[in-house]
Coordinates of C-alpha atoms and ligand atoms in Angstrom, one line a residue:
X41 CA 19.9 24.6 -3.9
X42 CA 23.3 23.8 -3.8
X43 CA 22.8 20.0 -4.2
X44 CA 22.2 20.6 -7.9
X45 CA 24.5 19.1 -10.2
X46 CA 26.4 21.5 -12.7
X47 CA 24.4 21.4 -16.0
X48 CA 26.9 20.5 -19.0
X49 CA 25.5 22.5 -21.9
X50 CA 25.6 21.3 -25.6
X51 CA 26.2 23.7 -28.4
X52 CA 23.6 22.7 -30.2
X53 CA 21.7 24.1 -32.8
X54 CA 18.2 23.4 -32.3
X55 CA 17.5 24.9 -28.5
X56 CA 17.4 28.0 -26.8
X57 CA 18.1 28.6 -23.2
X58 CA 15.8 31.5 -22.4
X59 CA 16.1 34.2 -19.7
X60 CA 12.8 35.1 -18.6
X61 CA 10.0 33.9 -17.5
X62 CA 7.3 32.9 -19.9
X63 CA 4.4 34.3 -18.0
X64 CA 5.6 37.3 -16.5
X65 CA 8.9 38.0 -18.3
X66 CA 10.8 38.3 -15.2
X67 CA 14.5 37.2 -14.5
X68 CA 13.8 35.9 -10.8
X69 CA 14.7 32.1 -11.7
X70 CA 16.2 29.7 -9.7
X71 CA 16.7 26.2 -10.5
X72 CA 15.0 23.5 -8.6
X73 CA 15.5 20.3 -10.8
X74 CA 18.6 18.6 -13.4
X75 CA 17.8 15.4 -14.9
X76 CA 20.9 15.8 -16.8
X77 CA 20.7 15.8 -20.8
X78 CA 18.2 13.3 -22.8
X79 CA 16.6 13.5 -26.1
X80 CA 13.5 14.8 -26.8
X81 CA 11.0 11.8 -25.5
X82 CA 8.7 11.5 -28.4
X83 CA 11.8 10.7 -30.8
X84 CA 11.0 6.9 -31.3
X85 CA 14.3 5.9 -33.2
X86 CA 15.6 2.6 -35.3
X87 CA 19.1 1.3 -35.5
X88 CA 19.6 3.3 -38.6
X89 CA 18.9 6.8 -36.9
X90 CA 20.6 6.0 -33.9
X91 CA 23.9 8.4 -34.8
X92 CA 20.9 11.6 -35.6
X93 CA 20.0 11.1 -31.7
X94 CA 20.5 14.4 -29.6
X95 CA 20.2 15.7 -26.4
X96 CA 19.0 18.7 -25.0
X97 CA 19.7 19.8 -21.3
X98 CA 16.5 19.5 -19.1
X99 CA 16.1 21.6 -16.1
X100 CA 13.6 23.2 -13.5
X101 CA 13.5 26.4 -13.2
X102 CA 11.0 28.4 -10.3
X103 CA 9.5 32.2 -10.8
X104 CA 10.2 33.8 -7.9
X105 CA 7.7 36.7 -9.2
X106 CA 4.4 34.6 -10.4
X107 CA 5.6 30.7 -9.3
X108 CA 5.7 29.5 -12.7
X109 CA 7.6 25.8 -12.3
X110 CA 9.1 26.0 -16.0
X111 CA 11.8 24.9 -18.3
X112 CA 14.5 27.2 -19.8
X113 CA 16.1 25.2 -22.4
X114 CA 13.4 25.5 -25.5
X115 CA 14.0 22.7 -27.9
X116 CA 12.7 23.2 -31.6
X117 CA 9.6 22.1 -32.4
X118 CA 11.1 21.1 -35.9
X119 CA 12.8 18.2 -33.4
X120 CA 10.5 17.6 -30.8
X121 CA 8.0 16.7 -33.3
X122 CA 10.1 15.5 -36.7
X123 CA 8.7 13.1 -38.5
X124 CA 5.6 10.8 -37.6
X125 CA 4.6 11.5 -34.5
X126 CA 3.9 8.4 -32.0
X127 CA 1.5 9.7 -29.6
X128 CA -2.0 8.6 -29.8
X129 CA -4.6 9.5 -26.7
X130 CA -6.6 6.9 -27.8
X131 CA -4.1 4.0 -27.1
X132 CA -4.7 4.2 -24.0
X133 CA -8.1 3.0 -22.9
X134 CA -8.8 5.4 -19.8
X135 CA -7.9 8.5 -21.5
X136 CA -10.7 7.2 -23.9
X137 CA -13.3 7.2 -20.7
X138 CA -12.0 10.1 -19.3
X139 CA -12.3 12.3 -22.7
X140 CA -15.9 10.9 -23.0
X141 CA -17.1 12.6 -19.0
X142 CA -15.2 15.7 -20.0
X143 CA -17.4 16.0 -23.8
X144 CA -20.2 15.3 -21.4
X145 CA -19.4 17.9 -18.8
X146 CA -18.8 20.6 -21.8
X147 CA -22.0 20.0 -23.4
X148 CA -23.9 20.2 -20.3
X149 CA -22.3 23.3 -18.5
X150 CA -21.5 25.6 -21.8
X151 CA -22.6 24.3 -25.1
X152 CA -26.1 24.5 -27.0
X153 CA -26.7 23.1 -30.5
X154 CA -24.9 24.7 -32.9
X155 CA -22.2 26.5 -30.8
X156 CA -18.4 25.9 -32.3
X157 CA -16.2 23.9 -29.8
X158 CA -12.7 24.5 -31.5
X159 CA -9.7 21.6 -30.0
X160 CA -6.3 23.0 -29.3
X161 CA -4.0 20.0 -30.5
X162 CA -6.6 17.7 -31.5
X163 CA -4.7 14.7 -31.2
X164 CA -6.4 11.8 -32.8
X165 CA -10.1 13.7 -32.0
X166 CA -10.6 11.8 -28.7
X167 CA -12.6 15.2 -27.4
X168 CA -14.2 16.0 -30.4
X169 CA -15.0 12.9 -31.4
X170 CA -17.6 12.9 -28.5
X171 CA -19.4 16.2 -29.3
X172 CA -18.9 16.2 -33.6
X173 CA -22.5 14.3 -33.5
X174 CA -24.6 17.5 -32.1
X175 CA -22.2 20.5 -32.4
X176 CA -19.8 22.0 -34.8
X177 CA -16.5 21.1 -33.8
X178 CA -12.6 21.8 -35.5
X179 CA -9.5 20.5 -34.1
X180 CA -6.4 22.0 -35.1
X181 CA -3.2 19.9 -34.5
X182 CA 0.1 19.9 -36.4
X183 CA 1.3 16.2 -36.3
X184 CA 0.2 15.3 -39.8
X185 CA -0.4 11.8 -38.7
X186 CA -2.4 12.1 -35.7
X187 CA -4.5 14.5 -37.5
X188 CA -5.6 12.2 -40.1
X189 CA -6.6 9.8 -37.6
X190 CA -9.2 12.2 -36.8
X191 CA -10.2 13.0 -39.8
X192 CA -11.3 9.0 -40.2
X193 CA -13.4 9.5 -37.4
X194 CA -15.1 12.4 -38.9
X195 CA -13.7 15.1 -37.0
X196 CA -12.9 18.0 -39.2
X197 CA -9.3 19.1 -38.0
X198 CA -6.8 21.8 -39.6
X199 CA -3.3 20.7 -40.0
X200 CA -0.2 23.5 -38.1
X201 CA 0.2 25.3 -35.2
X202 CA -2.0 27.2 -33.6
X203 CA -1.6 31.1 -33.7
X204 CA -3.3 35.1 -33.8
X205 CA -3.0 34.6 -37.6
X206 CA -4.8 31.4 -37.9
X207 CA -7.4 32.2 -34.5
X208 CA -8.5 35.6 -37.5
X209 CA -8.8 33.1 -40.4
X210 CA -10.8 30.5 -38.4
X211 CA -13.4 33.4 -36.8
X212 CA -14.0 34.1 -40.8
X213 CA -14.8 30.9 -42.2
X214 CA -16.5 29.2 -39.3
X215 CA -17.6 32.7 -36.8
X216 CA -16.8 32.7 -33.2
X217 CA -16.2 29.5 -30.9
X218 CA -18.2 29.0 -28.1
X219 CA -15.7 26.3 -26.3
X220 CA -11.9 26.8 -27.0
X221 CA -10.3 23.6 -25.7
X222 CA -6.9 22.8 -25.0
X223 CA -5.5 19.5 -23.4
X224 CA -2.0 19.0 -22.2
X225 CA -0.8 21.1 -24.6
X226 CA -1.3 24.6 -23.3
X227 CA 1.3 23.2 -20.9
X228 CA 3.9 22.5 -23.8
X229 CA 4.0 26.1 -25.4
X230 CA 6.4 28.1 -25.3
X231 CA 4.9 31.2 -26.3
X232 CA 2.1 32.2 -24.4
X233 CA 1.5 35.3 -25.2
X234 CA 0.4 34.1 -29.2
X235 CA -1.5 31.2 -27.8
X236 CA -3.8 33.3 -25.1
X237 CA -4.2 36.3 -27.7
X238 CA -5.2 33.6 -30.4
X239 CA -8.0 32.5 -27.9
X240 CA -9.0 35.6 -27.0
X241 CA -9.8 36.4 -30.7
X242 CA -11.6 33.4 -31.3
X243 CA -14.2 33.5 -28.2
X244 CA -17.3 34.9 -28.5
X245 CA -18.5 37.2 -25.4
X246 CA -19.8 34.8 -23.0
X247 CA -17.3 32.5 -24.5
X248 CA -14.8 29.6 -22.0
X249 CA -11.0 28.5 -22.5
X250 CA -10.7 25.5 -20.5
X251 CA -7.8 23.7 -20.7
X252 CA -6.5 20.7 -18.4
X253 CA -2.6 20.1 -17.7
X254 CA -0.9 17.7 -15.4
X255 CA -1.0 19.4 -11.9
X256 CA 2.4 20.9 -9.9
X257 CA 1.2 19.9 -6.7
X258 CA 0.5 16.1 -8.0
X259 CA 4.4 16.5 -9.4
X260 CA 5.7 17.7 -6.4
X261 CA 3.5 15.5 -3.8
X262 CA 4.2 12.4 -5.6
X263 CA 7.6 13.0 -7.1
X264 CA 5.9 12.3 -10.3
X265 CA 9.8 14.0 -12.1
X266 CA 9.5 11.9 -15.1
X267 CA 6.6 13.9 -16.3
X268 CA 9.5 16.0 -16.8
X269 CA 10.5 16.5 -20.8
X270 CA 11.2 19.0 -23.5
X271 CA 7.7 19.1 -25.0
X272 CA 6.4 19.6 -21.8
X273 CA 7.3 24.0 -20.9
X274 CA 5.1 24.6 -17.6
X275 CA 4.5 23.0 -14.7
X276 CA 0.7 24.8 -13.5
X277 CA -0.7 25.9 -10.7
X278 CA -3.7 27.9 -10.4
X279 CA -2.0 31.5 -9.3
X280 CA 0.8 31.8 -12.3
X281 CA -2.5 31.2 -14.7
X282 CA -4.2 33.8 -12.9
X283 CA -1.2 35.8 -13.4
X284 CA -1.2 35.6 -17.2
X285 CA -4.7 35.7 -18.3
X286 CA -4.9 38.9 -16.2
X287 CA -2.5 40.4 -18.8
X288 CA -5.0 39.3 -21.4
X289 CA -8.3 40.9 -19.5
X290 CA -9.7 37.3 -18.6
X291 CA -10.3 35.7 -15.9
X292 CA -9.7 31.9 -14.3
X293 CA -13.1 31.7 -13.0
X294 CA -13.6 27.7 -12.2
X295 CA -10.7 25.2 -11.4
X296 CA -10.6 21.3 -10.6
X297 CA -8.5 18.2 -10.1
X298 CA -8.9 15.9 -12.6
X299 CA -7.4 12.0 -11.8
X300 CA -5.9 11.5 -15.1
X301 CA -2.1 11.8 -16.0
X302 CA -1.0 11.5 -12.5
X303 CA -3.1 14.3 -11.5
X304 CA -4.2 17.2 -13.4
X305 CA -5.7 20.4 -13.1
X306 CA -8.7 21.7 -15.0
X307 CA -9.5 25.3 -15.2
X308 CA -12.4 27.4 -17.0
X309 CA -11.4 31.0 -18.3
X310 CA -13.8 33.6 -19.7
X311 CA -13.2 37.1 -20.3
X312 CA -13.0 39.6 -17.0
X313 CA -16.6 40.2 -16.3
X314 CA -16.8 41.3 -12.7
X315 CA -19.0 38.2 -12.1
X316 CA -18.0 36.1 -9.0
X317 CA -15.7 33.7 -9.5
X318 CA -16.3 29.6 -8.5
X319 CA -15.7 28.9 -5.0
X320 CA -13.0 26.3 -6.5
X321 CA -10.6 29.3 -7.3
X322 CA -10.0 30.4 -4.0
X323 CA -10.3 26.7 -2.0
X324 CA -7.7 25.4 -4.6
X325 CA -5.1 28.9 -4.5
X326 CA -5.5 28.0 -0.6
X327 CA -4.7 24.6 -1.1
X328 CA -1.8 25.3 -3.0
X329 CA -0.4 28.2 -1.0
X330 CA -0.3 25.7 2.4
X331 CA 1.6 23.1 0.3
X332 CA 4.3 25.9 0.0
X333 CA 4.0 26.1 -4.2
X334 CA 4.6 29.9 -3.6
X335 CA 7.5 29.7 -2.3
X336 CA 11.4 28.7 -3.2
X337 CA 11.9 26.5 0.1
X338 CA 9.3 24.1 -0.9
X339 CA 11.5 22.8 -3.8
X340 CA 14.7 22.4 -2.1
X341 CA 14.6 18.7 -1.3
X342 CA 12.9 17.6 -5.0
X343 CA 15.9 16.9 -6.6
X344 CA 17.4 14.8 -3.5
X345 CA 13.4 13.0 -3.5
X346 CA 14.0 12.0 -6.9
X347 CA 17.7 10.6 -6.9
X348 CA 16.5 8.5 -4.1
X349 CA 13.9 6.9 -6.6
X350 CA 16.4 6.4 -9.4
X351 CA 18.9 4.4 -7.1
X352 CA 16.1 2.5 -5.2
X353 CA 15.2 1.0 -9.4
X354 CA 18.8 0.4 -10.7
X355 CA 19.6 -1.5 -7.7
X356 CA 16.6 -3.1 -7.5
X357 CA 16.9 -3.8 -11.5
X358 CA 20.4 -4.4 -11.6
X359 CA 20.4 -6.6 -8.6
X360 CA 17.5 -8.1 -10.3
X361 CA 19.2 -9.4 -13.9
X362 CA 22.6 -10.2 -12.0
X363 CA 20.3 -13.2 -10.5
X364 CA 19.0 -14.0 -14.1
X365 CA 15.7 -12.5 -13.8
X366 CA 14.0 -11.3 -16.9
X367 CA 12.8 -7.7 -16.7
X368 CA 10.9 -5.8 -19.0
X369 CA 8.7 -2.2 -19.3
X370 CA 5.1 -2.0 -19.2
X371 CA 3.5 1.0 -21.8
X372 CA 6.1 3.1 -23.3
X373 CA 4.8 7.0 -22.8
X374 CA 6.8 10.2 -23.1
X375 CA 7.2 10.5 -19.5
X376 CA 8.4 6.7 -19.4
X377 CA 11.4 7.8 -21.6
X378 CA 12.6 10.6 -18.9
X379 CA 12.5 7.7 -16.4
X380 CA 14.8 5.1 -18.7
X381 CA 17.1 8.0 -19.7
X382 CA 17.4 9.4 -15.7
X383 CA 18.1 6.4 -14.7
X384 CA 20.4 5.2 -17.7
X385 CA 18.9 2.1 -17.9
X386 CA 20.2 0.0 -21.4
X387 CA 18.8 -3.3 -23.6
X388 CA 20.7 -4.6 -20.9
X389 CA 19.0 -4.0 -17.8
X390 CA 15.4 -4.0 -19.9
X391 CA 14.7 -6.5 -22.1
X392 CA 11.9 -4.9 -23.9
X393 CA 8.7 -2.7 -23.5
X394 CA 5.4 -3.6 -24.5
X395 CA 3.2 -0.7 -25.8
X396 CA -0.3 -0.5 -27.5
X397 CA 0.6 2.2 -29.6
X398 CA 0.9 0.8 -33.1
X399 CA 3.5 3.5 -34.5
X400 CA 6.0 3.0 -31.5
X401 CA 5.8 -0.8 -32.0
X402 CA 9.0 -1.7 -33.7
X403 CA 11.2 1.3 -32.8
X404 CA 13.4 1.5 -30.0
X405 CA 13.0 4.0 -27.5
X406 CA 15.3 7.4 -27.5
X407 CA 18.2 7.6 -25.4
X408 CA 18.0 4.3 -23.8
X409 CA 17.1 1.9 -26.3
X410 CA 15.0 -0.4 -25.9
X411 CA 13.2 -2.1 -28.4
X412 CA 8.9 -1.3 -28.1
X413 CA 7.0 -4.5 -29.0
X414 CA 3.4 -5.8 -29.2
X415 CA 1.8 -6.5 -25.6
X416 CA 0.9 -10.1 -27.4
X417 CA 4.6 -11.0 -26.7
X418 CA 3.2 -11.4 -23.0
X419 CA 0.7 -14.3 -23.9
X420 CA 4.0 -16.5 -25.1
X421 CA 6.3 -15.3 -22.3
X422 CA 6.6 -14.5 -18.5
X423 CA 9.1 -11.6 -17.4
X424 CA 9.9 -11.9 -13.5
X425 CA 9.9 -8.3 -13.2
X426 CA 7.8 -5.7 -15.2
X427 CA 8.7 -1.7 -14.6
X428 CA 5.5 0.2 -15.0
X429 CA 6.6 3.0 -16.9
X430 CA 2.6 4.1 -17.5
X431 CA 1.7 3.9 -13.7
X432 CA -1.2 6.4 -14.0
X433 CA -3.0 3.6 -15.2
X434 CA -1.7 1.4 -12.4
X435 CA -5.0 0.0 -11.4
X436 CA -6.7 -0.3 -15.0
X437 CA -3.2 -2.1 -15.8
X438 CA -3.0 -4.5 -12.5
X439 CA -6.3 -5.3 -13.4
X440 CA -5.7 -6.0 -17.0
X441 CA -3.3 -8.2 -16.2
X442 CA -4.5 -10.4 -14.1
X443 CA -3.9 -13.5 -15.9
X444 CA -0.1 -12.7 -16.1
X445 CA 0.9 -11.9 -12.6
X446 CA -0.9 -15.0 -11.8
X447 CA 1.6 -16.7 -14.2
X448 CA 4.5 -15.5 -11.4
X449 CA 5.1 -12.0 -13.1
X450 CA 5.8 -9.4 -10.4
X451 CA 5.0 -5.5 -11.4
X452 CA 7.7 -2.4 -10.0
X453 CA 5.8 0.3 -9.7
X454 CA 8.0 3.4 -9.2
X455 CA 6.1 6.5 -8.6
X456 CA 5.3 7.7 -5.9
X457 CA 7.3 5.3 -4.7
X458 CA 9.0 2.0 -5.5
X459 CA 7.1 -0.3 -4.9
X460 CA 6.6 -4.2 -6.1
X461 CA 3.3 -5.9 -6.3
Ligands
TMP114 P1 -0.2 8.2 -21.6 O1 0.0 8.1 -20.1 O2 0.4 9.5 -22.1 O3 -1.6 8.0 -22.0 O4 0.6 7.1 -22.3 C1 0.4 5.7 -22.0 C2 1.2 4.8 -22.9 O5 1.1 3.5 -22.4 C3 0.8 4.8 -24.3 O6 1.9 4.7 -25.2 C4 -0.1 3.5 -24.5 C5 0.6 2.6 -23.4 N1 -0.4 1.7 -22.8 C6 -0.2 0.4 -22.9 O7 0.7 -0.1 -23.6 N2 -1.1 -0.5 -22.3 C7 -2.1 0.0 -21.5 O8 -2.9 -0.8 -21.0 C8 -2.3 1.4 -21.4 C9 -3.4 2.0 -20.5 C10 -1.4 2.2 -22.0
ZN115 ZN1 7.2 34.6 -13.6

């Protein structure tokens, strides 16, 4: 790996750079990726907050005992999620759809009227929302903002963290949960150990986890680095899970990929039963053991892959605005942020971004700047170039949009690779 940039650490106060892994608690760690230092990507800001802004060193690291593709450098949650947090899953229009077939898949595989389906980070309810008409449901999710949301949609959520404590106190009000959920956020915890224990408490016997999280070999297959940030800890793939819920007596028993977020992975985990296990286990450990995500050498080139995308876009950008051109960004999500920051793109070289988010309209975005606005800005003007920093939703969005590229506007699209249609 001897490509890899030195990393310049910070002394700051609000990280730690841990040792060990976070599954197995080995010291076997290599570094595969640097994307230098950004702030955390959730951290909407305003010209009056722009001195507060830190950075945090973000880095790669690979297991070389159970595979886990993680990150070292722990930033606080206190500032990863100060203040009102931005993200809503139900801005975004497919993650709606996608949450509705997944309430729909629950209730027909696991749940019978009555049974408690308890939501690891909640969000805005866009699970729960789906099943709260014919089953009990709780969300738990600690932005107090985002909570609230679901709340208004009748989705009975507990503000905080999710913990052993809290799992104990939930089993005694409410009794055992049938379903524990939890969507891209299992990957964004840092301790594991609480998290898995806190499920296992709160299962009943014939009981399933199931938890989706964007998928290591999507990351790795499509260069997808910007889903790279400080919120988000591990990078799965089916064997380190195996790995840890084997410490825990439970078993991953069904697995699939999912086409949402770039490519995710679902898996369903029960407590070790000695029942066969899905056919799905084994096809996808196979799968992932022929693309080399077992091994050290299969990361070597990654950070070479990605550098190659971040000069192909500030050429193409810069080149772009030296002939006049107007060129904006298209959705403004977390991972976009990693993207603007790696690339060290300013106001400059991005005139604006257009987001549907209500609470990110009006800020500018961390590290780079930019300011977010409504998409309605888009009826009155024409960029020539728009970066697609929410390309999972490439074809919903191309579609969307119809209307506007035929006005001349020309969309970058640049993962997996650029590319301008
Ligand atoms: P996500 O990939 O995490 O769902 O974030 C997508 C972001 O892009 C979110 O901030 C909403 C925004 N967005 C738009 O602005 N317009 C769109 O059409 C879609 C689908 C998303
Ligand atoms: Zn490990």
């Amino acid at each position: 790996m001897g490509a890899l940039p030195a990393i310049r650490y910070n002394h700051l106060m609000n990280y730690v750079h841990k040792d060990t892994c976070r599954i197995c608690k080995g010291r076997d760690l290599t570094r595969i990726l640097s994307l230098g230092n950004h702030p955390p990507v959730d951290n909407f800001t305003d010209v009056e907050h722009l001195k507060n802004e830190k950075r945090y060193p973000l880095n790669v690291y690979f297991c070389g005992t159970c595979n886990l593709v993680q990150l070292l450098d722990v930033v606080s949650e206190e500032e990863l999620f100060h203040g009102e947090y931005a993200y809503f899953s139900s801005a975004s229009k497919p993650l709606v759809e996608h949450f509705r077939s997944y309430a729909d898949d629950l209730a027909r595989e696991q749940l019978k009227d009555d049974d408690l389906v308890v939501d690891i980070g909640s969000n805005d309810g866009i699970l729960l929302q789906h099943l709260a008409h014919r089953y009990r449901v709780l969300g738990i999710e600690p932005s107090a903002n985002v909570a609230e949301a679901a709340r208004k949609k009748g989705v009975e959520t507990l503000d905080g963290f999710f913990t052993v404590d809290m799992a104990k106190k939930m089993v005694e009000k409410y009794g055992k949960a049938k379903v524990v959920a939890a969507n891209n956020v299992f990957a964004h915890i840092d301790d594991l150990d609480e998290i898995v224990q806190g499920v296992k408490e709160l299962l009943s016997e014939d009981g399933v986890f199931v938890s989706e999280s964007h998928y290591l070999l999507d990351l790795i297959e499509r260069r997808e680095f910007d889903t790279v940030y400080h919120e988000h800890l591990c990078y799965y793939s089916v064997k380190p899970l195996q790995h840890l819920f084997k410490r825990f007596g439970m078993e991953v028993f069904d697995v699939g990929r999912v086409d949402v977020h770039g490519g995710s992975i679902r898996v369903y985990v029960r407590l070790a039963s000695g029942k066969p296990l899905k056919n799905s286990v084994r096809v996808l450990c196979a799968l992932e053991e022929k693309a080399g995500l077992y091994t050290l050498e299969r990361f070597s080139g990654f950070q070479k892959d990605v550098e190659v995308i971040r000069d192909k876009l500030v050429s193409l950008i810069r080149g772009f605005r030296k002939e006049g051109k107007i060129v904006t960004a298209y959705g403004a999500p977390a991972k976009g942020n990693t993207l603007l920051n790696f690339c060290g793109f300013t106001p400059d070289d991005l005139k604006y971004v257009t987001d549907t988010t209500p609470h990110k309209i009006g800020l500018l975005t961390p590290g780079s700047h930019i300011p977010v606005v409504s998409p309605d800005i888009l009826k009155s003007e024409t960029p020539d170039y728009i970066l697609l920093l929410a390309w999972n939703y490439r074809n919903f969005i191309l579609e969307k949009e119809k209307e506007l590229r035929s006005r001349g506007a020309k969309f970058i699209i640049p993962i997996p690779e650029v590319e301008i249609v």
